[in-house]
PDB file of N, CA and C in Angstrom:
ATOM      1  N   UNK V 143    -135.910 161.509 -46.190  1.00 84.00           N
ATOM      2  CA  UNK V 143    -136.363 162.570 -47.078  1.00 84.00           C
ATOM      3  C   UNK V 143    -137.872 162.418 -47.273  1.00 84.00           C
ATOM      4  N   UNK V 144    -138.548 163.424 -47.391  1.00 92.00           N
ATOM      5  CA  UNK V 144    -139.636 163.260 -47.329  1.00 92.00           C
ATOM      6  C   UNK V 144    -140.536 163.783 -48.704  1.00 92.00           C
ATOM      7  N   UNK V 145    -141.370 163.097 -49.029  1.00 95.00           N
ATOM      8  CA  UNK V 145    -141.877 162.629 -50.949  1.00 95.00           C
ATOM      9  C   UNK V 145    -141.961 164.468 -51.292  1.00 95.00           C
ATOM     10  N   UNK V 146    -142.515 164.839 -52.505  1.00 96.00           N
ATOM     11  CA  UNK V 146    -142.506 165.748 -52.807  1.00 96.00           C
ATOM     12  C   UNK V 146    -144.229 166.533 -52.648  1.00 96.00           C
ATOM     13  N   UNK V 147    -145.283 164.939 -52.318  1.00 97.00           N
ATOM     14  CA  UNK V 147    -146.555 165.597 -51.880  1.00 97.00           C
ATOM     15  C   UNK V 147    -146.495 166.101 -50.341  1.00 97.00           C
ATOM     16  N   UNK V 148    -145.830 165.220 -49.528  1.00 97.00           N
ATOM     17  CA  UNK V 148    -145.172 166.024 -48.531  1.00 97.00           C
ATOM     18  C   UNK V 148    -144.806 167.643 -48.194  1.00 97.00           C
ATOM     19  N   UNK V 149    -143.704 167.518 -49.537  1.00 96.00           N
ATOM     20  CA  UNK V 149    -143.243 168.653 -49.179  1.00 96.00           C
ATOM     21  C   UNK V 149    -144.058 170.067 -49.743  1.00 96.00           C
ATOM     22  N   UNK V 150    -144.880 169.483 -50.429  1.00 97.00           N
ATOM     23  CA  UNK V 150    -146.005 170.621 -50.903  1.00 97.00           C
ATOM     24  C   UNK V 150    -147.131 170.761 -50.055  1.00 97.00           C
ATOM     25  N   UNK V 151    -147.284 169.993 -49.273  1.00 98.00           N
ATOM     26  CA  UNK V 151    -148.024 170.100 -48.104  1.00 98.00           C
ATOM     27  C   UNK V 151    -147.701 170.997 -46.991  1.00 98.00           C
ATOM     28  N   UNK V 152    -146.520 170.747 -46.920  1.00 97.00           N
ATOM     29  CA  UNK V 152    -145.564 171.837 -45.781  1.00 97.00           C
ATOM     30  C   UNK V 152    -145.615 173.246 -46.163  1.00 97.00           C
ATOM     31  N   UNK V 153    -145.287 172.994 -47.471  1.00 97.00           N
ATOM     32  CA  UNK V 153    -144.979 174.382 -47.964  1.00 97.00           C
ATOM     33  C   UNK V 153    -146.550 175.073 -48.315  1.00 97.00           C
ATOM     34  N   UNK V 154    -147.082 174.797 -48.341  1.00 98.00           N
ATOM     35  CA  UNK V 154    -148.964 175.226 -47.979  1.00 98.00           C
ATOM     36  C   UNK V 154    -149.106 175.648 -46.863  1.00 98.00           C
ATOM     37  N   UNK V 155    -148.859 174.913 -45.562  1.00 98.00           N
ATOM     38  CA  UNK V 155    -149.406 175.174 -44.515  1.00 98.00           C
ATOM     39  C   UNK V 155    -148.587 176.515 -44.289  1.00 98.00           C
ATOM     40  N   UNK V 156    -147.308 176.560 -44.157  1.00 98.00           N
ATOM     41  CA  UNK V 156    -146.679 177.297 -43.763  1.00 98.00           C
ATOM     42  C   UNK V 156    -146.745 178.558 -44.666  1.00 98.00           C
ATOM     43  N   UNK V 157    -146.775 178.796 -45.866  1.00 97.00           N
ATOM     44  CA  UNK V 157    -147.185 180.054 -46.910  1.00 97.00           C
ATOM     45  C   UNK V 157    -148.861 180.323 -46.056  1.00 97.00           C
ATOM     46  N   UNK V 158    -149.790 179.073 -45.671  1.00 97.00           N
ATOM     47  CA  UNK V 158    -151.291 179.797 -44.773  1.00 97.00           C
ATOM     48  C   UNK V 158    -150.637 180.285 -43.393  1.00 97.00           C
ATOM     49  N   UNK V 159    -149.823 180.201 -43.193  1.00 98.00           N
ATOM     50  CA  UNK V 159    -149.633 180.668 -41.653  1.00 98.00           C
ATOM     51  C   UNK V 159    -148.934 182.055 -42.089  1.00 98.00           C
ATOM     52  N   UNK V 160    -147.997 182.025 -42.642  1.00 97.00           N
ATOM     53  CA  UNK V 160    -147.156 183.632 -43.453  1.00 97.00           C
ATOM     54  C   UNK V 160    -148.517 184.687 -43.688  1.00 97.00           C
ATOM     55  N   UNK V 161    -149.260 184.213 -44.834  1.00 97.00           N
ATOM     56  CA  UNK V 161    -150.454 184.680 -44.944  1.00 97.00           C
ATOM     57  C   UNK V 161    -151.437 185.361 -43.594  1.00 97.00           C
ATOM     58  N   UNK V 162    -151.803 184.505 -42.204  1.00 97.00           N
ATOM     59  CA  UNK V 162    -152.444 185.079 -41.478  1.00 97.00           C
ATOM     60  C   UNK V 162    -151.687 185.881 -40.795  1.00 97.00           C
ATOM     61  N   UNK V 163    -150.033 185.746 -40.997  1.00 97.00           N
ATOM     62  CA  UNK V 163    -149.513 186.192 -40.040  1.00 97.00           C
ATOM     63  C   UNK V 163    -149.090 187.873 -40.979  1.00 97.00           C
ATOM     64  N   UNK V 164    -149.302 187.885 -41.880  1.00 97.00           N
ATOM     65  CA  UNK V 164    -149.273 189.158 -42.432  1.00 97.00           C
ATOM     66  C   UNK V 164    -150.322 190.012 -42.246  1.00 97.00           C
ATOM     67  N   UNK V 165    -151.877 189.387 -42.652  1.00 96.00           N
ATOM     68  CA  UNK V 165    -152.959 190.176 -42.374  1.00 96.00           C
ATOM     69  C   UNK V 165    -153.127 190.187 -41.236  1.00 96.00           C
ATOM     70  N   UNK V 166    -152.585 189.980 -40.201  1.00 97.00           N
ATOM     71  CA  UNK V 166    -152.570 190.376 -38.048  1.00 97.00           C
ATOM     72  C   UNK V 166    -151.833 191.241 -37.951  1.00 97.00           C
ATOM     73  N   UNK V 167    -150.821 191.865 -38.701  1.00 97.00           N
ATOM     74  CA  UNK V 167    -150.065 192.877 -38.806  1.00 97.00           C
ATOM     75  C   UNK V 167    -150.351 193.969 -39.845  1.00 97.00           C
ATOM     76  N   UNK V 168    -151.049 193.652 -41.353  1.00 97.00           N
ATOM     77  CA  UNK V 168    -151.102 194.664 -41.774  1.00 97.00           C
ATOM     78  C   UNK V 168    -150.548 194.645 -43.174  1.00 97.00           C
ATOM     79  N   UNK V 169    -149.924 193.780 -42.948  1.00 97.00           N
ATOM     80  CA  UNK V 169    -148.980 194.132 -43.837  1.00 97.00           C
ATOM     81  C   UNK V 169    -149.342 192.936 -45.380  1.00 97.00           C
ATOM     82  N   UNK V 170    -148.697 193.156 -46.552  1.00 96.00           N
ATOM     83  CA  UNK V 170    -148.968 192.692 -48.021  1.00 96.00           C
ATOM     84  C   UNK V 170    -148.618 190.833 -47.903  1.00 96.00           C
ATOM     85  N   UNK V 171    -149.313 189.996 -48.005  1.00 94.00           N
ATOM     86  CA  UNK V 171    -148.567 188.588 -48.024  1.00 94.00           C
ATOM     87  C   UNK V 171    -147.808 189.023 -49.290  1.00 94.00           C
ATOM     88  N   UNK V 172    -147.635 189.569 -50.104  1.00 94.00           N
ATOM     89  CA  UNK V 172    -146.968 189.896 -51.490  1.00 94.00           C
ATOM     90  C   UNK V 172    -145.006 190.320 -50.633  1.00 94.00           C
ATOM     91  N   UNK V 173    -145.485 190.884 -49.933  1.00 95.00           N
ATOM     92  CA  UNK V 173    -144.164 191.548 -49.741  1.00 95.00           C
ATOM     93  C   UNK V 173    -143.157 190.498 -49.028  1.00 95.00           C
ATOM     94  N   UNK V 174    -143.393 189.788 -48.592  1.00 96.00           N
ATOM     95  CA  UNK V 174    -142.543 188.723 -48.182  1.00 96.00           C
ATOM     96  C   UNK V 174    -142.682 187.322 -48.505  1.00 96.00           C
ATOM     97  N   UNK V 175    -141.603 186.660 -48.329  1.00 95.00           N
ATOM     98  CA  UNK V 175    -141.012 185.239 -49.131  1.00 95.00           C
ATOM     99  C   UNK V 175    -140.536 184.461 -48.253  1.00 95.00           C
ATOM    100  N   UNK V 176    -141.504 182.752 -48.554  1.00 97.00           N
ATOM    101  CA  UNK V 176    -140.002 181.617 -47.703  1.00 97.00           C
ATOM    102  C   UNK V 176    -139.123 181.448 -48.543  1.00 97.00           C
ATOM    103  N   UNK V 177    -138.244 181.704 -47.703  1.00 96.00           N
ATOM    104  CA  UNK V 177    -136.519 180.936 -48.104  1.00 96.00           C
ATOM    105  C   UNK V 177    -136.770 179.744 -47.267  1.00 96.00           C
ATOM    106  N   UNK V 178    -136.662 178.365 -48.307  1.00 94.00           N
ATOM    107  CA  UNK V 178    -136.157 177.109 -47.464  1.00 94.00           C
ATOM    108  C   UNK V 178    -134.652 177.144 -47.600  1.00 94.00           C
ATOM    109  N   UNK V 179    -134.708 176.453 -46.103  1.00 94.00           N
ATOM    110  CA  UNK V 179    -133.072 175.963 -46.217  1.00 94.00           C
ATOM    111  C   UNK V 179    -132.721 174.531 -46.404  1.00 94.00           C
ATOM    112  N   UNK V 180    -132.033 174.462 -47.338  1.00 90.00           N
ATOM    113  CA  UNK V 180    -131.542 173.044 -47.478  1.00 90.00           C
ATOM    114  C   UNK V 180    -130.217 172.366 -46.680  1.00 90.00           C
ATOM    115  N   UNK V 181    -130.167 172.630 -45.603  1.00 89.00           N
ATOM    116  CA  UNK V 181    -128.977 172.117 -44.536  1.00 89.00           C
ATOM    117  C   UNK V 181    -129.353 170.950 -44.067  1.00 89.00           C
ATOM    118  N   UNK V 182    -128.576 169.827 -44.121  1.00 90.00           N
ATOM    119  CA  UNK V 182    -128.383 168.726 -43.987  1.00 90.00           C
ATOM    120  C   UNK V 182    -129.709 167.889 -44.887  1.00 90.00           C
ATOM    121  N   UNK V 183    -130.081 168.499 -45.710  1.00 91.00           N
ATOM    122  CA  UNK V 183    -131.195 167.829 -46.926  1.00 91.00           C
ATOM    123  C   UNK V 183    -130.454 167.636 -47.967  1.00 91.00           C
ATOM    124  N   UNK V 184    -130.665 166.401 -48.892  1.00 90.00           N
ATOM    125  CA  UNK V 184    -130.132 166.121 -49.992  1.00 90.00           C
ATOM    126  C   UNK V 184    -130.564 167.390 -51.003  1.00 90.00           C
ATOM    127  N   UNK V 185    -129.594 167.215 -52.316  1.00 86.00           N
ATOM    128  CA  UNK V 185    -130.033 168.098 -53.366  1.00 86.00           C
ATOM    129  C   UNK V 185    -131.569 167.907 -53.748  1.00 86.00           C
ATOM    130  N   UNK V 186    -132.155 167.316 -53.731  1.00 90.00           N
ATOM    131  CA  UNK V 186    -133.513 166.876 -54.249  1.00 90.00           C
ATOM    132  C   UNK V 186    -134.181 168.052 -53.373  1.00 90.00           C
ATOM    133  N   UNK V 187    -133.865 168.098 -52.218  1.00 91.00           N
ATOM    134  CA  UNK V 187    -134.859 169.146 -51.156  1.00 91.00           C
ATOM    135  C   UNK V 187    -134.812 170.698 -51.953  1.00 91.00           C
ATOM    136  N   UNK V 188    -133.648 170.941 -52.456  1.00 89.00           N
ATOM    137  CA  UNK V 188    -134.219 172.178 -53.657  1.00 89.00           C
ATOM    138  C   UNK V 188    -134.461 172.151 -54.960  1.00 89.00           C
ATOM    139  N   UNK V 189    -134.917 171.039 -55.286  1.00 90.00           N
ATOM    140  CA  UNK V 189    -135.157 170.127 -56.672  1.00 90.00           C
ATOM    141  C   UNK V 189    -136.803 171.006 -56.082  1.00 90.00           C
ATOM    142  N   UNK V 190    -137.191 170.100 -55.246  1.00 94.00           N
ATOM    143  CA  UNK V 190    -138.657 170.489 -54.977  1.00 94.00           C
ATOM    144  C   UNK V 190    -138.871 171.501 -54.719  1.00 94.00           C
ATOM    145  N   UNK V 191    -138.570 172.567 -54.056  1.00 93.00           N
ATOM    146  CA  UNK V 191    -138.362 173.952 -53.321  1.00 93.00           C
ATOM    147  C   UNK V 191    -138.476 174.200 -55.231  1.00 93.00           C
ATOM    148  N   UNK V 192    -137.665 174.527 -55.818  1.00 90.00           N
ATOM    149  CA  UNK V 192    -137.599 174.557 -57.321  1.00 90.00           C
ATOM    150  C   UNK V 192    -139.299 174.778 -58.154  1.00 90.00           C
ATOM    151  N   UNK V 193    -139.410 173.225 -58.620  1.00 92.00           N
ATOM    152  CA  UNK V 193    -140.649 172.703 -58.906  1.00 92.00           C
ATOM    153  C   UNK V 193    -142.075 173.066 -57.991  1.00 92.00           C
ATOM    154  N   UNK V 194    -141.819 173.920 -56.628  1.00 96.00           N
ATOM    155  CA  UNK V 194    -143.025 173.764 -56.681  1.00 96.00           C
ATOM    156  C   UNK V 194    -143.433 175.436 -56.882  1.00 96.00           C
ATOM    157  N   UNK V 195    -142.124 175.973 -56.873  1.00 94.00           N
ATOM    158  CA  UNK V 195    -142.148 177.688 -57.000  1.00 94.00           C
ATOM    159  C   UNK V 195    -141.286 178.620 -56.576  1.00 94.00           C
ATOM    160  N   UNK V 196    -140.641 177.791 -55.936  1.00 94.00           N
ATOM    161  CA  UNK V 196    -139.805 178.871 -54.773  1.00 94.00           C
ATOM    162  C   UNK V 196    -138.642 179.003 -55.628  1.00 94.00           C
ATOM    163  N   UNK V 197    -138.566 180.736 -55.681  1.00 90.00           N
ATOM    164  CA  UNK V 197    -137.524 181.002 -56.545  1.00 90.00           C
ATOM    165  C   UNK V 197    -136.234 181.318 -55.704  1.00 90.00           C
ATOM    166  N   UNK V 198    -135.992 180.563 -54.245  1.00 93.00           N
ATOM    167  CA  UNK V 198    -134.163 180.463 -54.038  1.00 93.00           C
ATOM    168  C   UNK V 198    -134.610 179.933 -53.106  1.00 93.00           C
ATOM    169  N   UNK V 199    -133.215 179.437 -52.691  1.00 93.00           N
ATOM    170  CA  UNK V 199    -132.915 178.016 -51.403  1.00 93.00           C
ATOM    171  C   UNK V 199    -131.371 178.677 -51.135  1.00 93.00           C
ATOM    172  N   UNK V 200    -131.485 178.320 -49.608  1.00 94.00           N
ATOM    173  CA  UNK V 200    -130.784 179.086 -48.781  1.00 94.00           C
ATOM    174  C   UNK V 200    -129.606 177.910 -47.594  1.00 94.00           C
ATOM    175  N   UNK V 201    -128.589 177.917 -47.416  1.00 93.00           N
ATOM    176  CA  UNK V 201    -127.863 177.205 -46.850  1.00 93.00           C
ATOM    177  C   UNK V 201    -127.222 177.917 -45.810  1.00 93.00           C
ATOM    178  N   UNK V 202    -126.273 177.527 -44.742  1.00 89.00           N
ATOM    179  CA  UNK V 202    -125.529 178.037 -43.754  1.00 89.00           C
ATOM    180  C   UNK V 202    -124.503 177.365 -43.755  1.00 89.00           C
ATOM    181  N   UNK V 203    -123.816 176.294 -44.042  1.00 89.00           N
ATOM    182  CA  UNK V 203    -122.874 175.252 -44.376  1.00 89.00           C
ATOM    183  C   UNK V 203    -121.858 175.219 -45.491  1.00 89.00           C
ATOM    184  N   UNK V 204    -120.968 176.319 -45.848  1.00 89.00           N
ATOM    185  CA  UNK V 204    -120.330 176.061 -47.037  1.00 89.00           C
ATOM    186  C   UNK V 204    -119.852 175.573 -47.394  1.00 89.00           C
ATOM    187  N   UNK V 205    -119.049 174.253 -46.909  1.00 89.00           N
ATOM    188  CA  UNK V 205    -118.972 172.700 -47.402  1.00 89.00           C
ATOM    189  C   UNK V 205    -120.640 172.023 -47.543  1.00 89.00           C
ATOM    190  N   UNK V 206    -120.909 172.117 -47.610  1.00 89.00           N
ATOM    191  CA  UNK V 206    -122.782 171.819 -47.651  1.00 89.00           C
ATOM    192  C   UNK V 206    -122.930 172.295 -49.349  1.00 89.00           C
ATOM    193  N   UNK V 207    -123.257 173.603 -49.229  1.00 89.00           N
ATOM    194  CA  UNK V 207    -123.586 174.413 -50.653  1.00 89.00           C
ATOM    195  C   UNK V 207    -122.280 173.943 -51.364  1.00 89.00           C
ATOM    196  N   UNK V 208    -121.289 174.048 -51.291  1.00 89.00           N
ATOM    197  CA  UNK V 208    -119.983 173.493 -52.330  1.00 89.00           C
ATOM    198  C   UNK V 208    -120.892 172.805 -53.018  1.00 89.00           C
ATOM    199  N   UNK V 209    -121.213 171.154 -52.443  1.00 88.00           N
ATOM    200  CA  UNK V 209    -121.403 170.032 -52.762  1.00 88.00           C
ATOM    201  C   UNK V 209    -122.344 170.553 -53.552  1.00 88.00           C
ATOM    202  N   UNK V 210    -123.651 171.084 -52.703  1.00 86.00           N
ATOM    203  CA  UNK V 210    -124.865 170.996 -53.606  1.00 86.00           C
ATOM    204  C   UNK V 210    -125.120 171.956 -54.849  1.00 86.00           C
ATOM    205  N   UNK V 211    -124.200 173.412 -54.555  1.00 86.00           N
ATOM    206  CA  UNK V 211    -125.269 174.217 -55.668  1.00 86.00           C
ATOM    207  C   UNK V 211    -124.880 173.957 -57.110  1.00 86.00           C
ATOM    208  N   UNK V 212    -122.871 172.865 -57.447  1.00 87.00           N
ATOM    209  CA  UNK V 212    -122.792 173.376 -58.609  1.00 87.00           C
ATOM    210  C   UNK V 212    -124.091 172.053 -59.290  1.00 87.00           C
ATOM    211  N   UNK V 213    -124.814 171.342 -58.656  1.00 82.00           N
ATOM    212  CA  UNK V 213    -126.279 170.384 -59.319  1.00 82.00           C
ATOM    213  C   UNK V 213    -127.281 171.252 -59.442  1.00 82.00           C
ATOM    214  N   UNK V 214    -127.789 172.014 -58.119  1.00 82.00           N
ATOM    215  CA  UNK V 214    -128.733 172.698 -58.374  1.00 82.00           C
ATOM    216  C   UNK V 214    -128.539 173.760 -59.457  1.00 82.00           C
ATOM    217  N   UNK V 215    -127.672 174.135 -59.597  1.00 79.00           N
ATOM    218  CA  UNK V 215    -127.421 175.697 -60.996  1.00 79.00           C
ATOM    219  C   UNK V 215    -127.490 174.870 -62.068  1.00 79.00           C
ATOM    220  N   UNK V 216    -126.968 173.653 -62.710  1.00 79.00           N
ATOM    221  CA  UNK V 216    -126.687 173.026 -63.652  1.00 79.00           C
ATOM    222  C   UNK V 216    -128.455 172.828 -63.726  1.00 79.00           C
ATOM    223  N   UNK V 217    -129.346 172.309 -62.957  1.00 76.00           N
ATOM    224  CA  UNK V 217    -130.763 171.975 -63.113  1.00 76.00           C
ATOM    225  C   UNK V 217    -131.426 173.352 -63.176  1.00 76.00           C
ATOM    226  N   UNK V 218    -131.119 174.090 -62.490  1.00 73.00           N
ATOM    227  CA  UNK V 218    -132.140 175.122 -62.656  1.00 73.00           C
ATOM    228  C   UNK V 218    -131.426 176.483 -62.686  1.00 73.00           C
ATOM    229  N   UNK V 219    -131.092 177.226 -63.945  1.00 74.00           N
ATOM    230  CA  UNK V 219    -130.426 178.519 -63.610  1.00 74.00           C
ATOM    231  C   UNK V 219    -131.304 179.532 -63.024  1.00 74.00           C
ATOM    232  N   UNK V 220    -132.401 179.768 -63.218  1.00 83.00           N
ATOM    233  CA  UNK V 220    -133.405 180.446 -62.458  1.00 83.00           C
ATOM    234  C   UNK V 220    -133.738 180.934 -61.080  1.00 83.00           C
ATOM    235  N   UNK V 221    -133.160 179.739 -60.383  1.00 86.00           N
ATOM    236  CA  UNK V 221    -133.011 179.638 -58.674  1.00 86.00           C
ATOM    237  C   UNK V 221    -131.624 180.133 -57.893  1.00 86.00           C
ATOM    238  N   UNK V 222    -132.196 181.337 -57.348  1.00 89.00           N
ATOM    239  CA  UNK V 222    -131.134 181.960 -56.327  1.00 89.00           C
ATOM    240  C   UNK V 222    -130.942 181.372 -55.259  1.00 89.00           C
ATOM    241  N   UNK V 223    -129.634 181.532 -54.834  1.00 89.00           N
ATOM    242  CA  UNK V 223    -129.005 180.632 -53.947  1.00 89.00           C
ATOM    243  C   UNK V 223    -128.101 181.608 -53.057  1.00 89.00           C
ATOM    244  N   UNK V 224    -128.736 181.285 -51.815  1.00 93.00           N
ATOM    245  CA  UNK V 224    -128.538 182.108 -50.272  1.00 93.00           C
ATOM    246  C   UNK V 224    -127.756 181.695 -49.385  1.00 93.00           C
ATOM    247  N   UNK V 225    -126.569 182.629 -48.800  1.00 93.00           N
ATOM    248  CA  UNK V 225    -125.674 181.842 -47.560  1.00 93.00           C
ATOM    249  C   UNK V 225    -126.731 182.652 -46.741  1.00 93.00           C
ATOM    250  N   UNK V 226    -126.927 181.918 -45.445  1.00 93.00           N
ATOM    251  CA  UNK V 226    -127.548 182.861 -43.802  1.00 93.00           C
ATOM    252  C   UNK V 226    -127.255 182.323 -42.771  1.00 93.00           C
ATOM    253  N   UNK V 227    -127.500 183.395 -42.077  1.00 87.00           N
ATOM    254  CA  UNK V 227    -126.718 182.833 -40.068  1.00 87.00           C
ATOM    255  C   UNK V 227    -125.572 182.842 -40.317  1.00 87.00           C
ATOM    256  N   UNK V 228    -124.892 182.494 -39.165  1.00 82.00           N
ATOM    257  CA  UNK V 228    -123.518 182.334 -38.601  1.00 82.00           C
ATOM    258  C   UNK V 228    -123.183 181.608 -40.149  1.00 82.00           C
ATOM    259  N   UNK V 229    -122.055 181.570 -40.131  1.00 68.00           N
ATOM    260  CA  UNK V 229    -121.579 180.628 -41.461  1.00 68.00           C
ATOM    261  C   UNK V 229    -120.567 179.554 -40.317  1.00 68.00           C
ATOM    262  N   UNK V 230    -120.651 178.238 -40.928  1.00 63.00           N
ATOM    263  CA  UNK V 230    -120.253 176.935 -40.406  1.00 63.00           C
ATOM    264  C   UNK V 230    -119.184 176.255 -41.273  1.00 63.00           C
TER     265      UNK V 230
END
């Protein structure tokens, strides 16, 4: 797992890349959003996703989300929580 300055690091670079990759097209960085996915990441990986802003975390695993969301809802009612892709 990787620390939480880490993961605010990631989540920078990649919101600057969303960013250029909106103004090459045209289009609002406002109008679109990362969804992280927390698949095969401990609960902590949307602890941080959480804390650093991101208002939902997204899974594909529904034995996966079972486990994790009834912690994450109990910590944060605020944070929406996403099935995507194929379901597993």
């Amino acid at each position: 797992m990787v620390t939480y300055d880490q993961f605010t690091g990631h989540c920078q670079a990649v919101l600057e890349r969303m960013a250029q990759a909106c103004q090459a097209c045209g289009r609002s960085p406002s109008s679109v959003r990362l969804l992280p996915v927390t698949k095969t990441h401990p609960f902590e990986a949307a602890e941080y996703a959480h804390r650093f802003g991101l208002s939902a975390v997204a899974e594909n695993r529904v034995q996966e989300a079972a486990t994790k969301w009834p912690s994450i809802r109990a910590e944060s009612r605020d944070i929406t929580l996403h099935m995507i892709g194929p379901l597993q």
